[in-house]
Structures are given as structure tokens and as C-alpha cells.
């Protein structure tokens, strides 16, 4: 079989071949995450095989592939983690081990529907409710989201206009990473985490309420957080979420929408947009597309927070 990964970058045929076998990387990394290879490094192959309960000769082949991907290196028969590979240690504060396993599982399976989605409007099961049915799946999925949230939100929280005594509702906030960051930054506020019952049960955040985005919300808040929530839904559902948020907002309150905004004049983010279409039925949006949704919900952008990361925060107020 032609080696697509090793193809020269200036060879269009080889580059396309490498793109088509991207799943090789996905499954290699996920297998290493399953086996917790990175938790036992540095080590020699024999000891790693014992720790991971694997066949030594086959583990060598997996390690060689991880080395080709720039995740490990071998010096004098000892395998060492490279900087990129460190994120696959389950003890790393921003571990992507759970993400590796999630991307290999149902998230990948849903991509099989992409061709059909181009031809007709098919409705998949709500992946969030499906995830919430299993404690193990809930924990793994939200561990993945926690790592991305820690990277994307940490530098933004200090810019939120949260005052003493404000009731802050983190709607569909997962295991509560953003809620905790807000509480740490604004300890005099009253931060409430909201999500589906199965998700809430797995969170260690103290102040939490089970709720459904599309039912009556259980709080009246001064500040509402919608952190990467709207991109998981089509325009009809996203509008309903915004209307529910506006109804739950106290007078003179604000809604903070955290999203990666597509550029009006480039293709950046388009693969992520297809991922959302296949997995959740949602979409990434430009700022003007968001503004059209906000207007329908009786909201407008009051200010925008944008730093070095991928995420932009749009502060919304009632019009």
C-alpha cells in the first residue's frame, strides 16, 4: 500500500493521499490513549508492554508510528515524550487523551452520513442526550470539552463585566470548568451551572441545576453564559435558545456568547463547520450570521472581547 503519510509535501498527489488516510493518525493516537502509553513514559519497550498489557513486538510498531507523528522519541532504547505528546498523559491538566478516544468513536461514525447530508435533511439522535445516558461516556466527553475550555476561556474570563452579587448562569456548561473560572475570578458573584441531569451529576461544581435548553430555564440571572452552545444547533434551535436566555435575563442583564467566528472572506474553520453538521446538526457562523440571529431574539451586540485564542466573546443586551 502506498504510504500516504510519508508523501512529499510538494507532491500534490502524495499530499492528497496523506489527507485521505488521516484516520491512520486518529486511530494510532486513540489506541495509545486507550493503553495509557503516555502515562508510563519514559520507559523501555519491555516495561511499557508490561504496564499496558500489550504484545511487545506490536507495541514497538505502535511506538514507531507515534514517533513518526512527533509524539515520542527513542534514545538508547528508552522512549521519551515529546512536547506535543505530553497532552496525551491522562494527568496533564489539559489532557487530550479523552478527546483522542472520543474522536475515534461515535464522533467519527457520524461522518459516514456526510454524503447523505449533502443530498437531504436527515435528523440524527441528539448526541448530548445520548452521551448523558452513560456515566463513563459523560465523563470522557466532558473531560475532552474541559481541556478545550481551559485553553480557550482562561484568558477571557477577567474581561467579563460581572459585579458583586450578580447571579451568573452557565447554561449547558458541561462539567463546570467555565463556571469555576468565573467563580475564582469573581468570588462575590453567585455562579450556577446548568446542564442535563446526567451531565450535572458528574460535575463536582457545587451550585448546579439540571435543565434542558429547550424547556423553561430554572433561574433568573444577571449574566448568562452560552459558551460554544449555539454552534451545536441549527438556526431554528439556536434562536429558541437565545429566546429562552433572554426570558431568563434580569433587567439590564447581559448574555455572553463564546464562539469561534468564521471569517467572512476566508475558508478557515470550514472543516470544523462540517464536523458540527455531521455530529450535532449545528454550524460555525460569521459575526454577521450571529447578528441576524440576535436581532430575531430581540438582542444586539454591546461589546466584543477578542484576544489571541480562537474564541471571541460577544456581550449581548436587549434592544
mmCIF file of C-alpha atoms in Angstrom, residues 33-288:
data_model
loop_
_atom_site.group_PDB
_atom_site.id
_atom_site.type_symbol
_atom_site.label_atom_id
_atom_site.label_comp_id
_atom_site.label_asym_id
_atom_site.label_seq_id
_atom_site.Cartn_x
_atom_site.Cartn_y
_atom_site.Cartn_z
ATOM 1 C CA UNK A 33 -4.655 6.884 24.712
ATOM 2 C CA UNK A 34 -6.644 3.703 25.384
ATOM 3 C CA UNK A 35 -3.497 1.935 26.546
ATOM 4 C CA UNK A 36 -2.309 4.998 28.536
ATOM 5 C CA UNK A 37 1.105 4.684 26.894
ATOM 6 C CA UNK A 38 1.999 8.279 27.722
ATOM 7 C CA UNK A 39 1.313 7.764 31.430
ATOM 8 C CA UNK A 40 4.250 5.333 31.647
ATOM 9 C CA UNK A 41 6.946 7.294 29.821
ATOM 10 C CA UNK A 42 9.907 7.492 29.919
ATOM 11 C CA UNK A 43 10.422 3.745 29.749
ATOM 12 C CA UNK A 44 11.790 0.927 27.613
ATOM 13 C CA UNK A 45 9.569 -1.132 25.374
ATOM 14 C CA UNK A 46 9.606 -4.232 27.568
ATOM 15 C CA UNK A 47 8.432 -2.347 30.659
ATOM 16 C CA UNK A 48 5.852 -0.432 28.639
ATOM 17 C CA UNK A 49 4.466 -3.712 27.337
ATOM 18 C CA UNK A 50 4.020 -4.916 30.914
ATOM 19 C CA UNK A 51 2.336 -1.680 32.041
ATOM 20 C CA UNK A 52 -0.020 -1.602 29.047
ATOM 21 C CA UNK A 53 -0.642 -5.365 28.872
ATOM 22 C CA UNK A 54 0.397 -5.445 25.216
ATOM 23 C CA UNK A 55 2.478 -7.669 22.926
ATOM 24 C CA UNK A 56 5.971 -6.173 22.911
ATOM 25 C CA UNK A 57 6.664 -6.541 19.180
ATOM 26 C CA UNK A 58 3.354 -4.923 18.261
ATOM 27 C CA UNK A 59 3.792 -2.187 20.837
ATOM 28 C CA UNK A 60 7.114 -1.365 19.164
ATOM 29 C CA UNK A 61 5.255 -0.798 15.910
ATOM 30 C CA UNK A 62 2.752 1.483 17.639
ATOM 31 C CA UNK A 63 5.573 3.447 19.282
ATOM 32 C CA UNK A 64 7.319 3.801 15.932
ATOM 33 C CA UNK A 65 4.125 5.267 14.475
ATOM 34 C CA UNK A 66 3.812 7.663 17.420
ATOM 35 C CA UNK A 67 7.403 8.722 16.763
ATOM 36 C CA UNK A 68 6.553 9.381 13.098
ATOM 37 C CA UNK A 69 3.754 11.637 14.343
ATOM 38 C CA UNK A 70 6.202 13.583 16.516
ATOM 39 C CA UNK A 71 4.703 12.447 19.814
ATOM 40 C CA UNK A 72 7.581 10.350 21.211
ATOM 41 C CA UNK A 73 11.263 9.758 20.573
ATOM 42 C CA UNK A 74 13.615 6.910 21.427
ATOM 43 C CA UNK A 75 17.121 7.409 22.834
ATOM 44 C CA UNK A 76 19.293 4.471 23.899
ATOM 45 C CA UNK A 77 16.273 2.121 23.951
ATOM 46 C CA UNK A 78 14.266 4.458 26.204
ATOM 47 C CA UNK A 79 11.084 6.055 24.890
ATOM 48 C CA UNK A 80 10.511 9.711 25.865
ATOM 49 C CA UNK A 81 7.503 12.001 25.442
ATOM 50 C CA UNK A 82 7.886 14.970 23.099
ATOM 51 C CA UNK A 83 6.085 18.278 23.929
ATOM 52 C CA UNK A 84 3.095 17.566 21.699
ATOM 53 C CA UNK A 85 2.718 14.057 23.111
ATOM 54 C CA UNK A 86 2.597 15.366 26.695
ATOM 55 C CA UNK A 87 -1.058 16.308 26.165
ATOM 56 C CA UNK A 88 -1.893 12.592 25.902
ATOM 57 C CA UNK A 89 -0.882 11.910 29.502
ATOM 58 C CA UNK A 90 -4.105 11.473 31.466
ATOM 59 C CA UNK A 91 -2.619 13.507 34.342
ATOM 60 C CA UNK A 92 -1.887 16.586 32.229
ATOM 61 C CA UNK A 93 -4.163 19.475 33.310
ATOM 62 C CA UNK A 94 -5.152 19.938 29.659
ATOM 63 C CA UNK A 95 -5.083 16.260 28.701
ATOM 64 C CA UNK A 96 -6.406 15.354 25.259
ATOM 65 C CA UNK A 97 -6.450 11.610 25.980
ATOM 66 C CA UNK A 98 -10.241 11.611 26.332
ATOM 67 C CA UNK A 99 -10.553 13.667 23.150
ATOM 68 C CA UNK A 100 -8.496 11.110 21.220
ATOM 69 C CA UNK A 101 -10.891 8.335 22.235
ATOM 70 C CA UNK A 102 -13.989 10.456 21.559
ATOM 71 C CA UNK A 103 -12.839 11.409 18.054
ATOM 72 C CA UNK A 104 -12.317 7.759 17.165
ATOM 73 C CA UNK A 105 -15.776 6.724 18.397
ATOM 74 C CA UNK A 106 -19.259 7.959 17.573
ATOM 75 C CA UNK A 107 -17.990 11.388 16.534
ATOM 76 C CA UNK A 108 -16.198 9.670 13.660
ATOM 77 C CA UNK A 109 -19.091 7.307 12.958
ATOM 78 C CA UNK A 110 -21.392 10.247 12.303
ATOM 79 C CA UNK A 111 -19.136 11.415 9.466
ATOM 80 C CA UNK A 112 -20.390 8.428 7.453
ATOM 81 C CA UNK A 113 -23.611 10.414 6.905
ATOM 82 C CA UNK A 114 -21.891 13.401 5.256
ATOM 83 C CA UNK A 115 -22.709 12.430 1.673
ATOM 84 C CA UNK A 116 -26.355 11.862 2.585
ATOM 85 C CA UNK A 117 -26.433 15.189 4.423
ATOM 86 C CA UNK A 118 -25.402 16.906 1.201
ATOM 87 C CA UNK A 119 -28.491 15.461 -0.517
ATOM 88 C CA UNK A 120 -31.230 15.540 2.095
ATOM 89 C CA UNK A 121 -32.097 16.838 5.542
ATOM 90 C CA UNK A 122 -31.662 13.916 7.913
ATOM 91 C CA UNK A 123 -32.003 14.215 11.663
ATOM 92 C CA UNK A 124 -29.592 12.308 13.905
ATOM 93 C CA UNK A 125 -30.188 11.496 17.552
ATOM 94 C CA UNK A 126 -29.278 14.327 19.935
ATOM 95 C CA UNK A 127 -25.699 13.419 20.780
ATOM 96 C CA UNK A 128 -25.738 15.368 24.057
ATOM 97 C CA UNK A 129 -28.680 13.416 25.449
ATOM 98 C CA UNK A 130 -27.114 10.212 24.193
ATOM 99 C CA UNK A 131 -23.808 10.988 25.913
ATOM 100 C CA UNK A 132 -25.595 11.866 29.163
ATOM 101 C CA UNK A 133 -27.135 8.377 29.399
ATOM 102 C CA UNK A 134 -23.790 6.763 30.250
ATOM 103 C CA UNK A 135 -21.741 7.914 33.230
ATOM 104 C CA UNK A 136 -18.492 6.744 31.633
ATOM 105 C CA UNK A 137 -19.271 8.417 28.304
ATOM 106 C CA UNK A 138 -20.384 11.618 30.045
ATOM 107 C CA UNK A 139 -17.132 11.821 31.980
ATOM 108 C CA UNK A 140 -14.956 11.143 28.936
ATOM 109 C CA UNK A 141 -16.849 13.565 26.668
ATOM 110 C CA UNK A 142 -16.793 16.381 29.189
ATOM 111 C CA UNK A 143 -13.157 15.766 30.088
ATOM 112 C CA UNK A 144 -12.496 16.465 26.418
ATOM 113 C CA UNK A 145 -14.558 19.655 26.492
ATOM 114 C CA UNK A 146 -12.901 20.725 29.756
ATOM 115 C CA UNK A 147 -9.427 20.695 28.192
ATOM 116 C CA UNK A 148 -10.552 22.816 25.245
ATOM 117 C CA UNK A 149 -12.404 25.172 27.582
ATOM 118 C CA UNK A 150 -9.343 25.605 29.798
ATOM 119 C CA UNK A 151 -7.243 26.560 26.790
ATOM 120 C CA UNK A 152 -9.830 28.862 25.232
ATOM 121 C CA UNK A 153 -11.559 30.566 28.173
ATOM 122 C CA UNK A 154 -8.893 31.157 30.814
ATOM 123 C CA UNK A 155 -7.582 34.385 29.302
ATOM 124 C CA UNK A 156 -11.083 35.762 28.611
ATOM 125 C CA UNK A 157 -12.819 35.451 31.976
ATOM 126 C CA UNK A 158 -11.174 38.508 33.546
ATOM 127 C CA UNK A 159 -12.773 40.717 30.869
ATOM 128 C CA UNK A 160 -16.346 39.738 31.736
ATOM 129 C CA UNK A 161 -18.379 42.550 33.289
ATOM 130 C CA UNK A 162 -19.547 40.672 36.390
ATOM 131 C CA UNK A 163 -20.451 42.647 39.503
ATOM 132 C CA UNK A 164 -20.732 41.782 43.176
ATOM 133 C CA UNK A 165 -23.883 39.797 43.868
ATOM 134 C CA UNK A 166 -24.593 39.014 40.205
ATOM 135 C CA UNK A 167 -26.379 35.744 39.535
ATOM 136 C CA UNK A 168 -24.389 34.108 36.731
ATOM 137 C CA UNK A 169 -25.920 31.145 34.887
ATOM 138 C CA UNK A 170 -23.552 28.983 32.840
ATOM 139 C CA UNK A 171 -26.105 27.371 30.532
ATOM 140 C CA UNK A 172 -25.145 23.952 29.157
ATOM 141 C CA UNK A 173 -21.817 24.429 30.901
ATOM 142 C CA UNK A 174 -20.761 20.778 30.980
ATOM 143 C CA UNK A 175 -18.707 19.772 33.992
ATOM 144 C CA UNK A 176 -18.347 23.382 35.141
ATOM 145 C CA UNK A 177 -14.877 24.487 34.047
ATOM 146 C CA UNK A 178 -16.051 27.936 32.901
ATOM 147 C CA UNK A 179 -18.327 28.272 35.940
ATOM 148 C CA UNK A 180 -15.353 27.593 38.213
ATOM 149 C CA UNK A 181 -13.105 30.024 36.342
ATOM 150 C CA UNK A 182 -15.782 32.724 36.745
ATOM 151 C CA UNK A 183 -16.257 31.980 40.437
ATOM 152 C CA UNK A 184 -12.492 32.113 41.015
ATOM 153 C CA UNK A 185 -12.259 35.461 39.217
ATOM 154 C CA UNK A 186 -15.454 36.930 40.748
ATOM 155 C CA UNK A 187 -15.894 35.219 44.156
ATOM 156 C CA UNK A 188 -18.624 37.658 45.249
ATOM 157 C CA UNK A 189 -20.913 36.501 42.436
ATOM 158 C CA UNK A 190 -23.434 33.660 42.595
ATOM 159 C CA UNK A 191 -22.457 31.253 39.806
ATOM 160 C CA UNK A 192 -24.907 28.491 38.844
ATOM 161 C CA UNK A 193 -24.036 25.647 36.485
ATOM 162 C CA UNK A 194 -26.828 24.236 34.328
ATOM 163 C CA UNK A 195 -26.921 21.171 32.079
ATOM 164 C CA UNK A 196 -28.709 17.873 31.506
ATOM 165 C CA UNK A 197 -29.198 15.745 34.625
ATOM 166 C CA UNK A 198 -26.667 13.099 33.606
ATOM 167 C CA UNK A 199 -24.041 15.756 32.965
ATOM 168 C CA UNK A 200 -24.753 17.671 36.175
ATOM 169 C CA UNK A 201 -24.451 14.500 38.221
ATOM 170 C CA UNK A 202 -20.874 14.022 37.006
ATOM 171 C CA UNK A 203 -19.799 17.570 37.864
ATOM 172 C CA UNK A 204 -18.072 18.494 41.123
ATOM 173 C CA UNK A 205 -19.240 22.114 40.880
ATOM 174 C CA UNK A 206 -21.304 22.853 43.993
ATOM 175 C CA UNK A 207 -24.099 25.142 42.745
ATOM 176 C CA UNK A 208 -25.812 23.366 39.866
ATOM 177 C CA UNK A 209 -29.247 22.835 38.339
ATOM 178 C CA UNK A 210 -30.448 20.195 35.909
ATOM 179 C CA UNK A 211 -32.236 21.757 32.931
ATOM 180 C CA UNK A 212 -32.951 21.441 29.228
ATOM 181 C CA UNK A 213 -32.020 24.273 26.856
ATOM 182 C CA UNK A 214 -35.408 23.968 25.132
ATOM 183 C CA UNK A 215 -37.587 23.873 28.235
ATOM 184 C CA UNK A 216 -38.276 26.670 30.754
ATOM 185 C CA UNK A 217 -34.999 27.702 32.344
ATOM 186 C CA UNK A 218 -34.833 27.326 36.153
ATOM 187 C CA UNK A 219 -33.180 30.661 37.046
ATOM 188 C CA UNK A 220 -33.364 34.407 36.581
ATOM 189 C CA UNK A 221 -29.822 35.679 36.046
ATOM 190 C CA UNK A 222 -27.951 38.945 35.681
ATOM 191 C CA UNK A 223 -25.374 37.342 33.405
ATOM 192 C CA UNK A 224 -25.870 34.253 31.219
ATOM 193 C CA UNK A 225 -23.010 32.314 29.629
ATOM 194 C CA UNK A 226 -23.520 30.475 26.344
ATOM 195 C CA UNK A 227 -20.074 29.009 25.800
ATOM 196 C CA UNK A 228 -19.882 27.203 22.479
ATOM 197 C CA UNK A 229 -23.532 26.287 22.797
ATOM 198 C CA UNK A 230 -25.102 27.968 19.775
ATOM 199 C CA UNK A 231 -22.714 26.388 17.262
ATOM 200 C CA UNK A 232 -24.115 22.957 18.169
ATOM 201 C CA UNK A 233 -27.554 23.853 16.788
ATOM 202 C CA UNK A 234 -29.171 24.940 13.539
ATOM 203 C CA UNK A 235 -30.620 28.430 13.247
ATOM 204 C CA UNK A 236 -34.105 27.424 14.410
ATOM 205 C CA UNK A 237 -32.834 25.787 17.596
ATOM 206 C CA UNK A 238 -30.191 28.435 18.207
ATOM 207 C CA UNK A 239 -32.890 31.122 18.040
ATOM 208 C CA UNK A 240 -35.008 29.224 20.572
ATOM 209 C CA UNK A 241 -32.035 29.013 22.941
ATOM 210 C CA UNK A 242 -31.477 32.760 22.622
ATOM 211 C CA UNK A 243 -35.168 33.468 23.255
ATOM 212 C CA UNK A 244 -35.094 31.271 26.380
ATOM 213 C CA UNK A 245 -31.930 33.016 27.552
ATOM 214 C CA UNK A 246 -33.480 36.443 27.012
ATOM 215 C CA UNK A 247 -36.553 35.376 29.002
ATOM 216 C CA UNK A 248 -34.319 34.263 31.883
ATOM 217 C CA UNK A 249 -32.380 37.525 31.921
ATOM 218 C CA UNK A 250 -32.902 40.072 34.693
ATOM 219 C CA UNK A 251 -33.463 43.718 33.735
ATOM 220 C CA UNK A 252 -30.235 45.320 32.482
ATOM 221 C CA UNK A 253 -28.618 41.883 32.300
ATOM 222 C CA UNK A 254 -26.293 40.544 29.613
ATOM 223 C CA UNK A 255 -25.696 37.324 27.708
ATOM 224 C CA UNK A 256 -22.132 36.331 26.866
ATOM 225 C CA UNK A 257 -21.779 34.198 23.754
ATOM 226 C CA UNK A 258 -18.429 32.392 23.395
ATOM 227 C CA UNK A 259 -17.796 31.179 19.832
ATOM 228 C CA UNK A 260 -15.175 30.759 17.151
ATOM 229 C CA UNK A 261 -16.224 33.207 14.461
ATOM 230 C CA UNK A 262 -15.757 32.324 10.817
ATOM 231 C CA UNK A 263 -14.048 34.961 8.705
ATOM 232 C CA UNK A 264 -16.300 36.488 6.060
ATOM 233 C CA UNK A 265 -13.508 36.335 3.478
ATOM 234 C CA UNK A 266 -11.582 33.098 4.112
ATOM 235 C CA UNK A 267 -12.179 29.353 4.402
ATOM 236 C CA UNK A 268 -10.640 28.924 7.864
ATOM 237 C CA UNK A 269 -12.847 26.863 10.180
ATOM 238 C CA UNK A 270 -14.789 25.195 7.368
ATOM 239 C CA UNK A 271 -13.767 21.652 8.349
ATOM 240 C CA UNK A 272 -14.943 22.352 11.894
ATOM 241 C CA UNK A 273 -18.206 23.582 10.392
ATOM 242 C CA UNK A 274 -18.636 20.253 8.566
ATOM 243 C CA UNK A 275 -17.854 18.418 11.803
ATOM 244 C CA UNK A 276 -20.728 20.222 13.506
ATOM 245 C CA UNK A 277 -23.071 19.488 10.606
ATOM 246 C CA UNK A 278 -22.353 15.771 10.828
ATOM 247 C CA UNK A 279 -22.193 15.378 14.609
ATOM 248 C CA UNK A 280 -24.770 17.805 16.025
ATOM 249 C CA UNK A 281 -26.585 19.344 13.060
ATOM 250 C CA UNK A 282 -25.119 22.712 14.039
ATOM 251 C CA UNK A 283 -22.782 25.124 12.297
ATOM 252 C CA UNK A 284 -19.998 27.629 12.772
ATOM 253 C CA UNK A 285 -21.066 31.179 11.901
ATOM 254 C CA UNK A 286 -19.684 34.555 10.914
ATOM 255 C CA UNK A 287 -20.361 37.542 13.149
ATOM 256 C CA UNK A 288 -22.956 38.844 10.700
#
